[in-house]
Structures are given as structure tokens and as C-alpha cells.
Amino acid sequence: METTINNNNNDNGYMNQAYVGSLNASTSIPGAYKPNESSNGKKTLSEGSGSAPPPGHGDSPSGVEAGQPGKKRDSWNNDIEFLMSCIALSVGLGNVWRFPFTALENGGGAFVIPYLIVLILVGKPVYYLEMLLGQFSSRSSVKVYDFSPIMRGIGYGQVLATGIVTTYYATLMALTLRYFVDSFYPTLPWSYCREEWGTECLDSGPQEASRATSLAGSGVRTTSAEFYFTNIILREKASIDDGIGYPSWSLALALAVAWIVIAGIMFKGVKSSGKASYFLALFPYVVMLVLLVRALTLPGAFDGVLYFLRPQWHKLLEPQVWYAAVTQVFFSLAICFGNIIMYASYNRFGHNIYRDANIVTTLDTFTSLLSGVIIFGILGNLAYENNTTDIASVVNGGPGLAFISYPDAIAKFKWLPQLFSVLFFLMLFVLGIGSNVGMASCMSTVIKDQFGHLKNWTVVVGIAIVGYFLGLLYITPGGQFLLNLVDYFGVTFVALVLAIFELVTIAWIYGVKRLCRDVEFMIGIKTSLYYRICWAVVTPLLMLTILIYTLVLYEPLKYKDYTYQSGVYVFGWCLSAFGVGQVLFWAIPAVRKQPSHLGLWARIRKAFEPLPNWGPSDPQTLKRYQLFVQEGNANALFRRSSIWHKIYDNIFG
């Protein structure tokens, strides 16, 4: 904490050498500005004109790659492409696929309130925070930790978690492609029961009134859509004690197509993915509105929606519900995985990300709630068909919910169900593409930053090949057991722990005050008290509390009613340790790189300080930033320096 609180002194320490050069190179007077030609011919603000925005505010592009002089960094074709790409990334399968089944498993309306609270106290502040860091530094999710090199392992751990998510998200896209092809059959193959499924099967397709009446009172039955997904698509096993089996050839082919599409969009980096973002971001809403109308017109839909929206106040005291809310916010907004930092790093320096962050987080919340209304409207209809009022009992939870409830609703269409099915699974595929392109781009950016000589297409092809072969594991009969395991131990738990490290590093090692100063320099906006308090206190404490409660009340992970073998749990915790352990692993070389004449503790302390070239990547903007920081440090010398005053100053200063 001592290193954290003395952030003003750190500024003096690491910047002074840079200031000497910048002061000698600059012939202008600090505080005065004049127009200066940027590398793309646009006017930017430099020292010289009397009334101008803050020193860094303007249109100066990223210029060169941060830390790699002479290497020009890619950038978006225009500002709207960045916004659309963020929408395509954040508004995706996490909303339509993950949010409804997470809500179902945590009590419907009991989950919505914690989700909205966590979104306000965690999701929105962290989303804006990561946008700021990426745009300010023009660095990848790993190199952004140049502001505190000893903590660079956070970035590597998050990239590892992102890689795991990318592999199984691609398999979800393979499932959607399989359903997309099946939608062209004259009769939807999941709309009717097979003889081998027995009398417990209920046709998902339209039923005659007389048949529906005869089935009433026969107890809760399983829909043909659920049987089709479990027995034909997944070929799911009862356990994986004897192995996970072999991949499905049809899903393996669909997975290959999915990765070819992803690689094609990423082939030219943000130049190509930005163009695709318009369709990826907007098309899904057209289909969702059609499904909303259909879901709300089904008998019993109102009861399902009411179950989704009605609060269950006693559930607020269950830490597992809050844990689920935090992880859902992570997945839905794609925060704390490095993706947002990566996308923002391709922005021009003065872009208004405050506006974009508000747009994306609001739209993401709206989409999650919209998906919830659609799913629970369908579940209400299933309860009506089964003559029960227990909404939660009509379908199994888990990742398959979107591949059961949505197809079940489509099968009930009496007019061209094939058309709606084609549109829906095309929409689901598009949502998956948007999310996967963002996550795979995060990995490719890190790789290119580390190995600058590699061409973009070679990195993309390499990621696609590795992702494809790892994805084959999830399309085996035991694939869902494996997905459930790595999702918890390799992604969810790791993301939560690293998010706490990330926030503490930014808020107390780099400093909230210093971050707010950077924001004002970059976009000319003073940071509100809401963001300051969330970054410094509320968000890290909330996540730390949820982590502690989760560990204290930990129960062995299960998939449906199956308990994994003890060796599998050992593997899971080793995977978690490997992800979180990246922080320590990369801290060691950061300390060793410090001047050898320093003692051990002095080298550790110095490894917490920003690198000399930390700041905007454009050299002229960096000089102005260093002057701006120097002026702020000079003013700080006259402030009271007790530890409590420094804590107060860091949050409210």
C-alpha cells in the first residue's frame, strides 16, 4: 500500500528524465496551445493558442505502436466502427445464450435485481475504465500494464481466460450452424417425438386442441426439442467416467466453417472487422423483435415473464446469486478479459469514449432483459402445456437452454416455422461471430505486440487452427461436462480474481487521481465522483466480498446431477492456479529488469512504477502529456502528505 499511496512521488521519479528531454525539445510555453499537423494531416492541439481544450484533447491518431518506434499501429476507419464493434462484442451470446439460463438457475426475478446492481457498481465503471486505458495508451491488454510492469501477469492471465472462452464459444457457433442447416427440412426435426423417446416426450410442434387436452394432468414431460438437442445433436452421455468419446463429424464440419468465417473477418485486422461490425451489431435486433412478438402471444407467456421480473427478496442474501450476477456481467460486457482494452487501443486519442461506454452498457442491459422476456415467455408457455405453475421445472438449465427453448417456440409457429428458424439461428451465429472476433482479436493483438515481425494473417490462421482442434473436445458426447468444468475453473474463477488484481493495481498503485488526470488530458472530461468511488472502493470491495463468500461456501462443481471424479477437481484447481499464477510468474522478470545496482526491495518498488514512455503513443502528444503531468506534480508538492490525506486525495482529489 505504501507504493500505492505515494503515487505523486512516483510521478516525479519516473517522469523527470523524460521531462528534461521534452523541455529542451519544446519551444512553446506550457499552458498555451497552437495548431499542429498530425501524421494524418489533421489539425491537433499543441502549445500556442489561448483558448483551447485540455492539452491532449483533439484528433491526434495513435501514430506509432506504443513501445515500438517507427511501427504504425492500425486504427478504425471511423469512430462509428469502434462503437459497432463494441456492440457486436458485448451484445452477443452472453446476453441471448448465457443470461436466460443463469437467471433460470438463480430464481428468475431473484437474479435480475442483483444483476442490475452489479451492472451499475461493477460493469459500467470497469467498462469505462478499460476503454480509457486502451485509448490512452494505444497498447494491448498486456502492454497496457506498462503503467506498473510488475503486474503485467494480469494481462497474460486474462488472455489465457479469453483463449479458453474463444474455443468453446466457437463450438456454440457450430451448434447454431447445425440447427441452421436442419431448419431447411420440410418439417423441423425437433418439432416431433421419436418412438425411442417414449411416452415422456411432448411434441414441440403445434398440437390439436383435443390432443393437448388429453395430455393435461399427465405430469411434467420433456419436449421433443430437448430430446433432440440432448440425444441427437450432443449425443450426451450420462457421465464421463469412461471418457468423453469422439467428436461428431457434422459438428466438426460446422466448427471448421465457424473458424473460417472468424479468420476471414480478422484477416486484415480492424480494417476488415470494423466493416463487418455494422451487420454483426444491428441484424440480431431485427430477429429478436420478431421472436419477442411471437413469444408474448403464446398461451401462458405472461406467467413466465412475471416469474422473470418478480423479485424474490430473500434471494438477495444468497452469495451464490451475487456471484452469478458478477460472472454474468463479465461475460455479457466482456470486461476483465482484455477485449475492451484491445478495441479501444485502435481509437484516435481524443475520441469520446465516455459517450460510447454509456451507449454500450445501456444497450447491453436492454438486450439481456429483452432476451430474458423472450425466454421466460416461452418457459411460461411450456409450463402451460405441461399444466404446471412451476416455471423452473419445465426445462433443464445450463448452456443448452437457448438450444431448447428457442427452437421449441419456433416449432410452434403455424406459419413458415422454417423461415423463423433460419432467421433465428442466423442471428445466433452472427452474435457468436461478433463475440468471437473480439476475443480472437485480443489474442492476435497480444501476439503481434510480442512478435512484431509476424504478419497478421499468419497469426490469425494459427489462432484458428489451434482453436479448432481444442474445440473438438467440446463436441464429443462428454463435451458439455468438459465445458462446464473449464468454464468455472479456467474462466469464471480466474476472471474474478484477476479483475480484483486489475482494479487494485489501477486504483491504488497507479492511482485514481492520476487516472482522472489522464482522462482530463485525453478527452477534456472531469471524472465524476460516482466513477472515482466505484474504481477505488465499491467495485473492488464488492468483488472481493463475493470471492470470499464463494470460497467459504464452496461446493464441488456438478453438471446436472453428475459429480466429477476427484482427479478432475484437482485438474480444475490446477487450471485456476495456472491462470491466477501468471501474476507472480511475470512479476519476476519485471523485477529482474530493474537496475542491478539497486537492492531487492528497491527493485521491487521500482517495478511498480510506470515505464518512462508510459502515455500516449504519438511522440508529440506524449511530450505534452509529460509537461501536463509535471505541472500537476509541482502543485502537489504543496499539499499535506499524511497517509490519510493521500488516501483522500487519491479518491476525491
XYZ file of C-alpha atoms in Angstrom:
653
model
C 0.000 0.000 0.000
C 2.910 2.357 0.605
C 3.866 2.133 -3.056
C 0.294 2.886 -3.972
C -0.274 5.909 -1.862
C 2.906 7.705 -2.823
C 1.803 7.967 -6.430
C 2.636 11.647 -6.715
C 6.220 10.936 -5.715
C 6.346 8.131 -8.263
C 5.345 10.610 -10.940
C 8.295 12.758 -10.027
C 10.582 9.745 -10.072
C 9.797 8.201 -13.407
C 8.975 11.309 -15.413
C 11.850 13.636 -14.557
C 14.314 12.214 -17.081
C 11.679 12.384 -19.797
C 10.853 15.969 -18.846
C 14.413 17.148 -19.371
C 14.334 15.950 -22.969
C 10.823 17.193 -23.606
C 11.506 20.639 -22.140
C 14.634 21.008 -24.267
C 12.761 19.849 -27.365
C 9.751 22.067 -26.779
C 9.977 25.728 -27.668
C 6.454 26.530 -26.555
C 5.182 27.800 -23.234
C 3.176 25.337 -21.093
C -0.479 26.311 -20.975
C -0.500 27.935 -24.396
C -1.585 25.999 -27.442
C -1.224 26.198 -31.170
C -2.436 24.023 -34.044
C -0.058 21.304 -35.129
C -0.223 18.995 -38.086
C -0.649 15.367 -37.065
C 0.641 12.429 -39.011
C -2.614 12.118 -40.962
C -2.813 15.784 -41.924
C -5.476 16.746 -39.371
C -5.050 19.707 -37.051
C -4.271 18.780 -33.478
C -3.887 20.942 -30.417
C -0.365 21.812 -29.360
C 1.103 24.569 -27.215
C 0.308 28.024 -28.614
C -3.356 29.131 -28.725
C -5.073 30.868 -25.879
C -8.498 29.194 -25.672
C -8.406 25.520 -26.383
C -9.435 22.256 -24.840
C -7.069 20.489 -22.454
C -3.615 19.658 -23.765
C -4.366 16.198 -25.057
C -7.861 16.810 -26.369
C -8.116 16.542 -30.137
C -7.946 14.232 -33.097
C -4.352 13.090 -32.979
C -4.189 9.460 -34.038
C -2.353 6.682 -32.317
C 0.568 7.199 -34.662
C 3.194 4.577 -33.934
C 2.888 1.388 -31.972
C 3.436 2.075 -28.282
C 6.899 0.984 -27.334
C 7.843 0.194 -30.952
C 9.082 3.384 -32.634
C 8.529 3.561 -36.351
C 5.855 0.865 -36.436
C 2.493 2.353 -37.339
C -0.456 0.956 -35.406
C -3.727 0.053 -37.112
C -6.780 2.197 -36.401
C -10.507 2.120 -37.068
C -11.710 3.529 -40.375
C -14.059 5.833 -38.419
C -15.445 6.312 -34.905
C -18.733 4.509 -35.569
C -16.881 1.280 -36.393
C -15.437 1.237 -32.887
C -18.898 1.654 -31.361
C -20.418 -1.032 -33.583
C -17.548 -3.411 -32.848
C -18.029 -2.924 -29.093
C -21.752 -3.595 -29.504
C -21.043 -6.721 -31.560
C -18.571 -7.909 -28.901
C -20.540 -7.109 -25.761
C -24.076 -7.650 -27.054
C -23.771 -11.274 -28.059
C -24.179 -14.834 -26.882
C -23.613 -13.671 -23.312
C -26.995 -11.919 -23.497
C -29.068 -14.316 -25.595
C -27.448 -17.616 -24.578
C -25.979 -17.177 -21.090
C -28.189 -14.594 -19.370
C -31.504 -16.539 -19.591
C -30.130 -19.832 -18.238
C -28.204 -18.020 -15.479
C -31.424 -16.243 -14.488
C -33.341 -19.526 -14.560
C -30.787 -21.276 -12.330
C -30.855 -18.393 -9.826
C -34.562 -17.860 -9.374
C -35.645 -15.690 -12.293
C -36.615 -12.331 -10.781
C -34.298 -13.074 -7.843
C -31.390 -12.731 -10.243
C -32.456 -9.582 -12.105
C -32.065 -7.183 -9.155
C -28.511 -8.335 -8.202
C -27.625 -8.265 -11.889
C -28.718 -4.635 -12.274
C -26.959 -3.611 -9.038
C -23.728 -5.329 -10.100
C -24.028 -3.762 -13.551
C -24.142 -0.275 -12.002
C -21.425 -0.850 -9.394
C -19.105 -3.132 -11.392
C -19.997 -3.433 -15.071
C -20.342 0.180 -16.092
C -17.334 1.554 -14.131
C -14.995 -1.238 -15.279
C -16.147 -0.982 -18.905
C -15.392 2.745 -18.962
C -12.110 2.163 -17.123
C -10.857 -0.366 -19.668
C -11.891 1.841 -22.563
C -9.899 4.702 -21.040
C -6.736 2.669 -20.553
C -6.808 1.222 -24.048
C -7.393 4.507 -25.842
C -4.975 6.491 -23.673
C -2.047 4.111 -24.162
C -2.715 2.538 -27.594
C -1.413 -0.699 -26.093
C -2.688 -4.270 -25.996
C -4.241 -5.818 -22.895
C -0.761 -6.975 -21.789
C 1.401 -3.968 -22.672
C -1.149 -1.638 -21.109
C 0.418 -2.689 -17.803
C 3.449 -0.584 -18.684
C 1.947 1.701 -16.031
C 3.001 -0.977 -13.492
C 5.186 -3.630 -15.179
C 5.282 -5.927 -12.166
C 1.537 -6.544 -12.621
C 1.750 -7.454 -16.319
C 0.798 -11.037 -15.448
C -2.791 -9.826 -15.014
C -2.921 -9.215 -18.741
C -1.444 -12.610 -19.576
C -3.874 -14.380 -17.244
C -6.814 -12.587 -18.836
C -5.611 -13.509 -22.323
C -5.421 -17.141 -21.199
C -9.026 -16.982 -19.968
C -10.043 -15.297 -23.218
C -8.431 -18.118 -25.195
C -10.431 -20.730 -23.279
C -13.685 -18.838 -23.868
C -12.873 -18.451 -27.558
C -12.523 -22.193 -28.049
C -15.884 -23.107 -26.562
C -17.746 -20.089 -27.950
C -16.785 -21.331 -31.399
C -18.407 -24.685 -30.620
C -21.643 -22.875 -29.759
C -21.471 -21.353 -33.214
C -21.046 -24.873 -34.613
C -24.262 -25.869 -32.824
C -26.096 -22.919 -34.357
C -24.847 -23.867 -37.822
C -26.128 -27.419 -37.336
C -29.553 -26.077 -36.352
C -29.397 -23.598 -39.232
C -28.972 -26.447 -41.732
C -31.666 -28.539 -40.021
C -34.056 -25.607 -40.377
C -34.363 -26.278 -44.122
C -36.148 -29.625 -43.607
C -39.838 -29.617 -44.659
C -40.671 -30.423 -41.011
C -38.398 -29.109 -38.291
C -36.660 -32.228 -36.922
C -37.014 -31.153 -33.283
C -40.749 -30.457 -33.551
C -41.898 -34.076 -33.145
C -41.116 -37.029 -30.869
C -39.313 -40.186 -31.957
C -40.573 -43.581 -30.910
C -37.409 -44.335 -28.918
C -38.038 -41.302 -26.702
C -41.091 -42.977 -25.140
C -44.279 -41.544 -23.728
C -42.460 -38.909 -21.668
C -41.832 -36.899 -24.836
C -44.060 -33.931 -25.697
C -44.189 -32.687 -29.280
C -42.778 -29.177 -29.597
C -44.786 -28.542 -32.749
C -48.387 -27.308 -32.848
C -50.874 -29.735 -31.313
C -54.558 -30.185 -31.866
C -56.753 -28.943 -29.050
C -58.134 -32.431 -28.343
C -54.634 -33.925 -28.040
C -53.449 -31.078 -25.784
C -56.447 -31.668 -23.503
C -55.770 -35.414 -23.264
C -52.164 -34.719 -22.239
C -53.141 -32.320 -19.455
C -52.587 -33.649 -15.974
C -50.076 -36.279 -17.086
C -47.231 -34.566 -15.190
C -44.198 -32.653 -16.379
C -42.928 -34.044 -19.670
C -39.817 -33.371 -21.736
C -40.232 -31.573 -25.047
C -39.042 -33.090 -28.297
C -36.768 -30.033 -28.707
C -34.901 -31.014 -25.530
C -34.681 -34.671 -26.539
C -33.392 -33.625 -29.972
C -30.664 -31.394 -28.526
C -29.509 -33.920 -25.915
C -29.780 -37.183 -27.854
C -29.177 -36.222 -31.487
C -27.118 -33.009 -31.508
C -24.941 -33.550 -28.422
C -25.278 -37.352 -28.186
C -24.785 -36.621 -24.493
C -23.553 -39.291 -22.090
C -24.804 -39.857 -18.556
C -21.243 -39.491 -17.221
C -17.643 -39.144 -18.380
C -16.174 -41.743 -16.077
C -15.252 -43.852 -19.107
C -14.066 -40.927 -21.268
C -15.610 -38.132 -23.301
C -15.979 -40.020 -26.607
C -15.299 -38.866 -30.153
C -16.374 -35.640 -31.896
C -19.482 -35.518 -34.040
C -18.459 -35.308 -37.710
C -21.286 -32.895 -38.543
C -20.377 -30.564 -35.690
C -16.680 -30.862 -36.586
C -17.521 -29.651 -40.095
C -19.673 -26.824 -38.697
C -16.850 -25.842 -36.334
C -14.448 -25.616 -39.271
C -16.869 -23.308 -41.098
C -17.185 -21.136 -37.976
C -13.424 -20.684 -37.687
C -13.090 -19.967 -41.410
C -15.634 -17.140 -41.049
C -13.866 -15.766 -37.950
C -10.466 -15.882 -39.643
C -11.873 -14.260 -42.784
C -13.239 -11.297 -40.849
C -9.970 -10.896 -38.919
C -7.747 -11.328 -41.981
C -6.914 -7.621 -42.287
C -7.260 -6.743 -38.619
C -9.576 -3.931 -37.524
C -9.767 -2.658 -41.089
C -11.843 -5.699 -42.094
C -13.555 -6.483 -38.775
C -14.698 -2.855 -38.492
C -16.560 -3.085 -41.793
C -18.290 -6.298 -40.710
C -19.355 -4.760 -37.384
C -22.356 -2.905 -38.849
C -24.112 -6.129 -39.802
C -22.862 -8.024 -36.746
C -24.247 -5.367 -34.380
C -27.598 -4.499 -35.953
C -29.019 -7.614 -37.625
C -29.702 -9.587 -34.386
C -32.157 -6.961 -33.127
C -34.418 -7.408 -36.135
C -34.831 -11.119 -35.403
C -35.145 -10.618 -31.649
C -38.065 -8.237 -32.092
C -39.856 -10.819 -34.253
C -39.278 -13.509 -31.614
C -40.458 -11.162 -28.870
C -43.809 -10.678 -30.581
C -44.172 -14.425 -31.081
C -43.171 -15.338 -27.521
C -45.591 -12.878 -25.918
C -48.526 -14.198 -27.957
C -48.080 -17.784 -26.702
C -50.562 -19.063 -24.059
C -49.097 -18.815 -20.564
C -46.318 -16.431 -21.634
C -47.404 -13.779 -19.136
C -46.802 -16.126 -16.195
C -43.265 -16.806 -17.405
C -42.444 -13.110 -17.845
C -43.884 -12.395 -14.394
C -41.617 -15.088 -12.916
C -38.669 -13.391 -14.611
C -39.495 -9.885 -13.370
C -40.981 -10.583 -9.923
C -38.309 -10.016 -7.219
C -37.649 -12.662 -4.576
C -36.098 -10.540 -1.857
C -34.795 -13.390 0.294
C -32.535 -14.468 -2.567
C -30.551 -11.241 -2.170
C -28.915 -12.769 0.917
C -27.536 -15.732 -1.050
C -23.941 -15.035 -2.139
C -24.204 -17.524 -4.999
C -26.769 -15.298 -6.698
C -24.394 -12.324 -6.465
C -21.538 -14.450 -7.710
C -23.646 -15.461 -10.710
C -24.519 -11.792 -11.301
C -20.851 -10.744 -11.297
C -19.809 -13.503 -13.681
C -22.742 -12.750 -15.972
C -21.725 -9.079 -16.130
C -18.177 -10.188 -17.002
C -19.426 -12.397 -19.818
C -22.111 -10.055 -21.049
C -19.953 -6.927 -21.263
C -16.723 -8.868 -21.940
C -14.931 -6.888 -19.212
C -11.790 -8.063 -17.409
C -10.771 -10.239 -20.349
C -8.703 -7.628 -22.196
C -11.086 -7.312 -25.154
C -12.295 -3.782 -24.414
C -8.743 -2.528 -23.844
C -7.720 -4.035 -27.175
C -10.575 -2.464 -29.180
C -10.108 0.964 -27.562
C -6.370 0.881 -28.299
C -7.164 1.357 -32.006
C -9.074 4.620 -31.355
C -7.854 8.099 -32.152
C -6.595 9.730 -28.962
C -9.361 12.298 -28.438
C -12.345 10.041 -29.201
C -15.325 10.493 -26.842
C -15.381 7.078 -25.177
C -17.441 8.385 -22.254
C -20.421 8.535 -24.609
C -19.646 5.153 -26.178
C -19.277 3.415 -22.807
C -22.719 4.640 -21.739
C -24.287 3.571 -25.033
C -22.845 0.053 -24.965
C -23.578 -0.687 -21.292
C -27.162 0.588 -21.612
C -27.781 -1.365 -24.810
C -26.247 -4.487 -23.289
C -28.614 -4.312 -20.316
C -31.599 -3.767 -22.594
C -30.622 -6.776 -24.720
C -30.205 -9.055 -21.703
C -33.629 -8.090 -20.369
C -35.162 -8.466 -23.830
C -33.692 -11.970 -24.146
C -34.967 -12.798 -20.678
C -38.503 -11.734 -21.552
C -38.405 -13.871 -24.715
C -37.028 -16.975 -22.974
C -39.283 -16.768 -19.922
C -42.304 -16.088 -22.111
C -41.508 -19.376 -23.836
C -40.958 -21.129 -20.491
C -44.342 -19.847 -19.348
C -45.876 -21.459 -22.414
C -44.067 -24.747 -21.684
C -45.459 -24.685 -18.139
C -48.916 -24.068 -19.593
C -48.501 -27.016 -21.975
C -47.422 -29.226 -19.043
C -50.264 -27.997 -16.837
C -47.903 -26.804 -14.078
C -47.159 -23.486 -12.408
C -43.513 -24.324 -11.617
C -41.687 -22.392 -14.334
C -38.243 -23.592 -13.264
C -39.172 -27.277 -13.653
C -40.254 -27.320 -17.281
C -36.764 -27.396 -18.799
C -33.259 -28.181 -17.629
C -30.968 -25.218 -17.099
C -27.460 -24.975 -18.409
C -25.940 -23.805 -21.674
C -28.421 -25.822 -23.716
C -31.386 -23.691 -22.693
C -31.098 -21.426 -25.737
C -30.954 -24.517 -27.951
C -34.090 -25.933 -26.351
C -36.484 -23.107 -25.503
C -35.948 -21.036 -28.639
C -36.339 -23.997 -31.039
C -39.371 -25.143 -29.054
C -41.043 -21.768 -29.550
C -40.186 -21.679 -33.249
C -41.650 -25.156 -33.717
C -44.999 -23.811 -32.504
C -45.201 -21.329 -35.374
C -48.093 -22.375 -37.603
C -46.904 -20.213 -40.483
C -43.480 -20.912 -42.021
C -41.611 -22.026 -38.889
C -38.631 -22.883 -41.135
C -38.239 -19.227 -42.101
C -38.193 -18.045 -38.498
C -35.829 -20.854 -37.576
C -33.394 -19.875 -40.333
C -33.504 -16.239 -39.205
C -33.072 -17.099 -35.532
C -30.073 -19.374 -35.937
C -28.515 -16.991 -38.419
C -28.915 -14.296 -35.749
C -27.348 -16.561 -33.118
C -24.456 -17.290 -35.458
C -23.944 -13.578 -36.116
C -23.933 -12.887 -32.363
C -21.323 -15.591 -31.899
C -19.206 -14.175 -34.710
C -19.207 -10.708 -33.105
C -18.105 -12.074 -29.727
C -15.535 -14.478 -31.133
C -13.938 -11.955 -33.473
C -13.389 -9.640 -30.499
C -11.869 -12.346 -28.301
C -9.666 -13.801 -31.037
C -8.553 -10.267 -31.985
C -7.467 -9.721 -28.374
C -5.176 -12.740 -28.588
C -3.827 -11.774 -32.012
C -3.050 -8.233 -30.802
C -1.044 -9.567 -27.861
C 0.863 -11.960 -30.126
C 1.637 -9.244 -32.694
C 2.792 -6.885 -29.952
C 5.213 -9.524 -28.697
C 6.346 -10.716 -32.139
C 6.157 -7.645 -34.335
C 7.688 -9.371 -37.379
C 4.715 -11.730 -37.787
C 2.155 -10.865 -40.437
C -1.440 -10.503 -39.322
C -2.747 -13.362 -41.480
C -0.232 -15.854 -40.071
C -1.297 -15.034 -36.512
C -4.986 -15.303 -37.414
C -4.569 -18.648 -39.181
C -2.553 -20.004 -36.247
C -5.248 -18.999 -33.748
C -7.960 -20.553 -35.944
C -6.137 -23.879 -36.273
C -5.374 -24.181 -32.559
C -8.894 -23.035 -31.654
C -10.431 -25.598 -33.997
C -8.564 -28.601 -32.602
C -9.207 -27.580 -28.998
C -12.860 -27.004 -29.848
C -13.239 -30.625 -30.981
C -13.140 -31.616 -27.305
C -16.435 -29.802 -26.663
C -18.381 -31.509 -29.461
C -17.853 -35.008 -28.091
C -20.619 -36.840 -26.145
C -18.940 -35.670 -22.936
C -18.146 -32.193 -24.260
C -20.698 -30.351 -22.128
C -19.198 -31.878 -18.973
C -15.817 -30.536 -20.032
C -17.224 -27.138 -20.992
C -18.856 -26.779 -17.592
C -15.544 -27.634 -15.904
C -13.242 -25.254 -17.791
C -15.863 -22.509 -17.748
C -15.823 -22.478 -13.940
C -12.185 -23.193 -13.108
C -10.429 -21.764 -16.162
C -12.583 -18.729 -16.880
C -15.108 -17.639 -14.250
C -12.930 -18.035 -11.157
C -9.777 -16.769 -12.871
C -11.572 -13.739 -14.318
C -12.954 -12.740 -10.904
C -9.595 -12.992 -9.111
C -7.684 -11.170 -11.870
C -10.364 -8.471 -12.005
C -9.704 -7.723 -8.331
C -5.966 -7.527 -9.052
C -6.670 -5.266 -12.031
C -8.794 -2.803 -10.082
C -6.430 -2.621 -7.106
C -3.497 -2.080 -9.468
C -5.204 0.734 -11.347
C -6.902 2.404 -8.379
C -4.170 2.173 -5.739
C -0.854 1.520 -7.465
C -1.332 3.738 -10.494
C -3.894 5.835 -8.618
C -7.439 7.013 -9.291
C -6.253 10.608 -9.129
C -3.614 10.019 -11.785
C -6.126 8.154 -13.965
C -8.634 11.015 -13.726
C -5.848 13.423 -14.689
C -5.173 11.268 -17.777
C -8.872 11.316 -18.681
C -8.999 15.091 -18.477
C -5.881 15.378 -20.628
C -7.239 12.969 -23.247
C -10.923 13.878 -23.687
C -11.355 17.028 -21.585
C -13.861 15.491 -19.163
C -13.605 15.660 -15.379
C -14.369 12.265 -13.838
C -17.480 12.180 -11.655
C -17.493 11.141 -8.006
C -19.509 8.038 -8.974
C -16.662 6.630 -11.061
C -13.976 7.661 -8.546
C -15.671 5.914 -5.618
C -16.549 2.819 -7.661
C -12.997 2.431 -9.020
C -11.285 2.985 -5.680
C -13.629 1.384 -3.146
C -17.017 -0.037 -4.121
C -16.154 -2.216 -7.124
C -13.039 -3.975 -5.731
C -14.638 -4.456 -2.298
C -17.834 -5.895 -3.803
C -15.902 -8.363 -5.938
C -13.581 -9.302 -3.071
C -16.578 -9.940 -0.807
C -18.226 -12.149 -3.405
C -14.998 -14.087 -3.909
C -14.578 -14.706 -0.162
C -18.194 -15.814 0.270
C -17.891 -18.120 -2.724
C -14.756 -19.780 -1.359
C -16.244 -20.142 2.122
C -19.458 -21.708 0.796
C -17.777 -23.676 -1.975
C -19.437 -26.921 -3.037
C -17.970 -29.340 -5.582
C -18.954 -28.400 -9.112
C -21.605 -30.572 -10.787
C -23.007 -30.911 -14.276
C -26.722 -31.581 -13.901
C -26.691 -34.394 -11.281
C -23.222 -35.694 -12.140
C -20.338 -35.257 -9.676
C -16.877 -35.262 -11.229
C -14.156 -37.645 -10.082
C -11.707 -36.270 -7.500
C -8.862 -36.115 -10.019
C -10.953 -33.861 -12.252
C -11.355 -31.340 -9.432
C -7.586 -31.398 -8.899
C -7.140 -30.606 -12.594
C -9.674 -27.785 -12.309
C -7.927 -26.102 -9.390
C -4.569 -26.515 -11.133
C -6.065 -24.717 -14.130
C -7.247 -21.902 -11.849
C -3.838 -21.704 -10.190
C -2.127 -21.533 -13.575
C -4.335 -18.624 -14.670
C -4.016 -16.619 -11.456
C -0.349 -17.600 -11.083
C 0.519 -15.586 -14.188
C 0.647 -12.544 -11.901
C 3.584 -13.974 -9.949
C 5.220 -15.598 -12.963
C 5.543 -12.347 -14.923
C 6.394 -10.265 -11.853
C 9.769 -11.993 -11.558
C 11.238 -10.826 -14.914
C 9.790 -7.340 -14.304
C 11.844 -7.085 -11.115
C 14.958 -8.557 -12.719
C 14.885 -5.919 -15.473
C 15.357 -3.114 -12.947
C 18.843 -1.565 -12.498
C 21.152 -4.142 -10.926
C 22.783 -1.632 -8.541
C 19.504 -1.324 -6.603
C 18.698 -3.550 -3.660
C 15.949 -6.167 -3.937
C 13.227 -4.097 -2.261
C 14.189 -1.024 -4.272
C 13.942 -3.047 -7.494
C 10.534 -4.409 -6.487
C 9.327 -0.917 -5.638
C 10.597 0.482 -8.936
C 8.865 -2.326 -10.848
C 5.557 -0.877 -9.620
C 6.316 2.474 -11.292
C 5.296 3.311 -14.878
C 7.837 2.927 -17.655
C 9.420 6.173 -18.915
C 7.457 6.037 -22.181
C 4.091 5.383 -20.496
C 1.404 7.586 -22.008
C 0.065 8.432 -25.474
C 1.845 6.645 -28.321
C 2.098 9.735 -30.516
C 5.503 11.348 -29.665
C 4.252 14.955 -29.736
C 1.215 14.132 -27.613
C 3.473 12.257 -25.198
C 5.637 15.370 -24.734
C 2.579 17.496 -23.978
C 1.363 14.833 -21.564
C 4.675 14.781 -19.715
C 4.584 18.573 -19.343
C 0.995 18.324 -18.154
C 1.988 15.755 -15.520
C 4.969 17.826 -14.400
C 2.745 20.837 -13.729
C 0.377 18.673 -11.689
C 3.228 17.217 -9.664
C 4.609 20.667 -8.921
C 1.235 21.714 -7.494
C 1.028 18.503 -5.451
C 4.254 19.299 -3.604
C 2.420 21.896 -1.503
C -0.318 19.532 -0.293
C -0.422 17.780 3.070
C 1.328 14.421 2.932
C -0.072 12.276 5.781
C -1.248 8.829 4.755
C -4.939 9.662 5.304
C -4.679 12.842 3.286
C -3.090 10.872 0.464
C -5.878 8.286 0.520
C -8.478 11.052 0.483
C -6.620 12.890 -2.260
C -6.385 9.745 -4.399
C -10.166 9.276 -4.386
C -11.536 12.810 -4.206
C -8.579 14.895 -5.381
